[in-house]
mmCIF file of C-alpha atoms in Angstrom:
data_model
loop_
_atom_site.group_PDB
_atom_site.id
_atom_site.type_symbol
_atom_site.label_atom_id
_atom_site.label_comp_id
_atom_site.label_asym_id
_atom_site.label_seq_id
_atom_site.Cartn_x
_atom_site.Cartn_y
_atom_site.Cartn_z
ATOM 1 C CA UNK A 1 19.179 10.921 22.012
ATOM 2 C CA UNK A 2 20.292 7.347 22.396
ATOM 3 C CA UNK A 3 19.850 4.808 19.673
ATOM 4 C CA UNK A 4 19.757 1.046 19.602
ATOM 5 C CA UNK A 5 19.079 -1.558 16.974
ATOM 6 C CA UNK A 6 15.593 -3.055 16.576
ATOM 7 C CA UNK A 7 15.567 -6.805 16.096
ATOM 8 C CA UNK A 8 12.809 -9.299 15.362
ATOM 9 C CA UNK A 9 12.108 -10.225 18.991
ATOM 10 C CA UNK A 10 9.585 -7.595 20.069
ATOM 11 C CA UNK A 11 9.341 -3.922 20.955
ATOM 12 C CA UNK A 12 12.793 -2.360 21.098
ATOM 13 C CA UNK A 13 13.658 1.147 22.239
ATOM 14 C CA UNK A 14 15.085 2.833 19.164
ATOM 15 C CA UNK A 15 15.542 6.362 20.540
ATOM 16 C CA UNK A 16 14.899 8.332 23.716
ATOM 17 C CA UNK A 17 14.943 12.017 24.550
ATOM 18 C CA UNK A 18 14.246 13.876 27.789
ATOM 19 C CA UNK A 19 10.495 13.821 26.995
ATOM 20 C CA UNK A 20 9.829 10.940 24.586
ATOM 21 C CA UNK A 21 10.660 7.317 23.843
ATOM 22 C CA UNK A 22 10.453 5.720 20.375
ATOM 23 C CA UNK A 23 9.939 1.961 20.193
ATOM 24 C CA UNK A 24 9.797 -0.257 17.123
ATOM 25 C CA UNK A 25 8.172 -3.673 16.776
ATOM 26 C CA UNK A 26 8.707 -5.735 13.624
ATOM 27 C CA UNK A 27 5.500 -6.865 11.920
ATOM 28 C CA UNK A 28 4.938 -8.715 8.630
ATOM 29 C CA UNK A 29 6.714 -6.540 6.003
ATOM 30 C CA UNK A 30 6.276 -3.538 8.295
ATOM 31 C CA UNK A 31 7.633 -1.831 11.358
ATOM 32 C CA UNK A 32 5.217 -0.646 14.068
ATOM 33 C CA UNK A 33 6.422 2.548 15.744
ATOM 34 C CA UNK A 34 5.143 3.915 19.059
ATOM 35 C CA UNK A 35 6.071 7.276 20.557
ATOM 36 C CA UNK A 36 5.452 7.509 24.288
ATOM 37 C CA UNK A 37 5.688 10.436 26.703
ATOM 38 C CA UNK A 38 8.101 9.510 29.484
ATOM 39 C CA UNK A 39 6.262 11.589 32.094
ATOM 40 C CA UNK A 40 2.908 9.761 31.955
ATOM 41 C CA UNK A 41 3.523 6.867 29.505
ATOM 42 C CA UNK A 42 0.830 8.117 27.084
ATOM 43 C CA UNK A 43 1.181 7.490 23.363
ATOM 44 C CA UNK A 44 1.513 10.391 20.943
ATOM 45 C CA UNK A 45 -1.361 9.835 18.515
ATOM 46 C CA UNK A 46 -3.137 11.790 15.828
ATOM 47 C CA UNK A 47 -2.734 12.716 12.190
ATOM 48 C CA UNK A 48 0.372 14.737 11.418
ATOM 49 C CA UNK A 49 1.897 14.223 14.868
ATOM 50 C CA UNK A 50 4.579 11.797 13.639
ATOM 51 C CA UNK A 51 6.577 11.737 10.399
ATOM 52 C CA UNK A 52 9.421 9.382 9.521
ATOM 53 C CA UNK A 53 12.429 9.036 7.235
ATOM 54 C CA UNK A 54 14.273 5.808 6.557
ATOM 55 C CA UNK A 55 17.820 6.272 5.236
ATOM 56 C CA UNK A 56 16.970 9.887 4.428
ATOM 57 C CA UNK A 57 13.853 9.065 2.389
ATOM 58 C CA UNK A 58 10.427 10.007 3.662
ATOM 59 C CA UNK A 59 8.242 6.949 4.330
ATOM 60 C CA UNK A 60 4.456 6.964 4.650
ATOM 61 C CA UNK A 61 3.038 6.136 8.064
ATOM 62 C CA UNK A 62 -0.303 4.434 8.635
ATOM 63 C CA UNK A 63 -1.919 5.231 11.981
ATOM 64 C CA UNK A 64 -3.288 2.149 13.738
ATOM 65 C CA UNK A 65 -6.225 2.143 16.153
ATOM 66 C CA UNK A 66 -3.930 1.022 19.000
ATOM 67 C CA UNK A 67 -1.796 4.185 18.702
ATOM 68 C CA UNK A 68 1.032 2.658 16.669
ATOM 69 C CA UNK A 69 2.226 3.931 13.301
ATOM 70 C CA UNK A 70 3.054 1.339 10.625
ATOM 71 C CA UNK A 71 5.970 1.846 8.251
ATOM 72 C CA UNK A 72 5.852 -0.468 5.226
ATOM 73 C CA UNK A 73 9.127 -2.338 4.714
ATOM 74 C CA UNK A 74 8.118 -4.106 1.510
ATOM 75 C CA UNK A 75 10.912 -3.971 -1.052
ATOM 76 C CA UNK A 76 13.524 -2.799 1.461
ATOM 77 C CA UNK A 77 16.861 -4.557 1.736
ATOM 78 C CA UNK A 78 17.705 -6.276 4.974
ATOM 79 C CA UNK A 79 20.351 -4.952 7.327
ATOM 80 C CA UNK A 80 20.759 -1.786 9.346
ATOM 81 C CA UNK A 81 18.871 1.383 8.390
ATOM 82 C CA UNK A 82 18.791 4.865 9.889
ATOM 83 C CA UNK A 83 15.370 5.901 11.196
ATOM 84 C CA UNK A 84 14.559 9.570 11.839
ATOM 85 C CA UNK A 85 11.205 10.405 13.388
ATOM 86 C CA UNK A 86 9.884 13.942 13.919
ATOM 87 C CA UNK A 87 7.242 14.194 16.634
ATOM 88 C CA UNK A 88 4.994 17.238 17.134
ATOM 89 C CA UNK A 89 3.742 17.453 20.705
ATOM 90 C CA UNK A 90 2.961 20.080 23.318
ATOM 91 C CA UNK A 91 3.751 22.930 20.907
ATOM 92 C CA UNK A 92 7.241 21.653 20.035
ATOM 93 C CA UNK A 93 8.817 19.368 17.455
ATOM 94 C CA UNK A 94 11.372 16.755 18.450
ATOM 95 C CA UNK A 95 13.696 14.695 16.306
ATOM 96 C CA UNK A 96 14.323 11.119 17.436
ATOM 97 C CA UNK A 97 17.060 9.265 15.565
ATOM 98 C CA UNK A 98 18.096 5.633 15.807
ATOM 99 C CA UNK A 99 18.857 2.549 13.786
ATOM 100 C CA UNK A 100 16.680 -0.431 12.974
ATOM 101 C CA UNK A 101 17.790 -3.795 11.675
ATOM 102 C CA UNK A 102 15.606 -5.477 9.087
ATOM 103 C CA UNK A 103 15.822 -9.198 8.316
ATOM 104 C CA UNK A 104 17.542 -10.176 5.086
ATOM 105 C CA UNK A 105 15.474 -11.801 2.382
ATOM 106 C CA UNK A 106 17.081 -15.164 1.695
ATOM 107 C CA UNK A 107 17.199 -16.821 -1.692
ATOM 108 C CA UNK A 108 16.426 -20.522 -2.097
ATOM 109 C CA UNK A 109 20.140 -21.268 -2.453
ATOM 110 C CA UNK A 110 20.959 -19.445 0.795
ATOM 111 C CA UNK A 111 18.223 -21.422 2.533
ATOM 112 C CA UNK A 112 19.669 -24.682 1.237
ATOM 113 C CA UNK A 113 23.142 -23.621 2.292
ATOM 114 C CA UNK A 114 21.920 -22.883 5.809
ATOM 115 C CA UNK A 115 20.566 -26.426 6.173
ATOM 116 C CA UNK A 116 23.887 -28.030 5.337
ATOM 117 C CA UNK A 117 24.639 -31.024 3.174
ATOM 118 C CA UNK A 118 21.321 -32.772 3.891
ATOM 119 C CA UNK A 119 19.451 -30.275 1.740
ATOM 120 C CA UNK A 120 21.932 -30.719 -1.115
ATOM 121 C CA UNK A 121 21.457 -34.485 -0.983
ATOM 122 C CA UNK A 122 17.685 -34.057 -1.208
ATOM 123 C CA UNK A 123 18.102 -31.678 -4.151
ATOM 124 C CA UNK A 124 20.418 -34.124 -5.934
ATOM 125 C CA UNK A 125 17.990 -37.010 -5.436
ATOM 126 C CA UNK A 126 15.116 -34.933 -6.825
ATOM 127 C CA UNK A 127 17.184 -34.044 -9.902
ATOM 128 C CA UNK A 128 18.073 -37.717 -10.448
ATOM 129 C CA UNK A 129 14.414 -38.759 -10.114
ATOM 130 C CA UNK A 130 13.370 -36.161 -12.682
ATOM 131 C CA UNK A 131 16.107 -37.375 -15.045
ATOM 132 C CA UNK A 132 14.924 -41.004 -14.633
ATOM 133 C CA UNK A 133 11.336 -39.961 -15.439
ATOM 134 C CA UNK A 134 12.431 -38.073 -18.563
ATOM 135 C CA UNK A 135 14.560 -40.960 -19.816
ATOM 136 C CA UNK A 136 11.827 -43.569 -19.156
ATOM 137 C CA UNK A 137 9.277 -41.497 -21.128
ATOM 138 C CA UNK A 138 11.621 -41.219 -24.111
ATOM 139 C CA UNK A 139 12.077 -45.003 -24.254
ATOM 140 C CA UNK A 140 8.326 -45.595 -24.593
#
């Protein structure tokens, strides 16, 4: 079972076995998983057919009408995580394991740092303008 890292670009193959392929597509605070049969390219759908664990912890899956399963990523740290998916199909159960990479949540200071010195100049000017307003109100 091969594994790759899922990025933010689109559907990425996370794991593949002799019978199945697991792809992941980042969505807003979620990860959309699709399990496809390699023989006929049909999706594995239905309640109880797919279960998932992220870093060893079971995560709830929400079945979508298009055949995808959504894993909520709200509150998860960014970086690389281990994804284990158990798929029940054709009277067997298969384990697909891979890694997914979630985007880091950036603080306001990290965002300013990423924009270079220009952002710091803007921040400094705003602070000076606020100080001027406070001082001018005290003089009245």
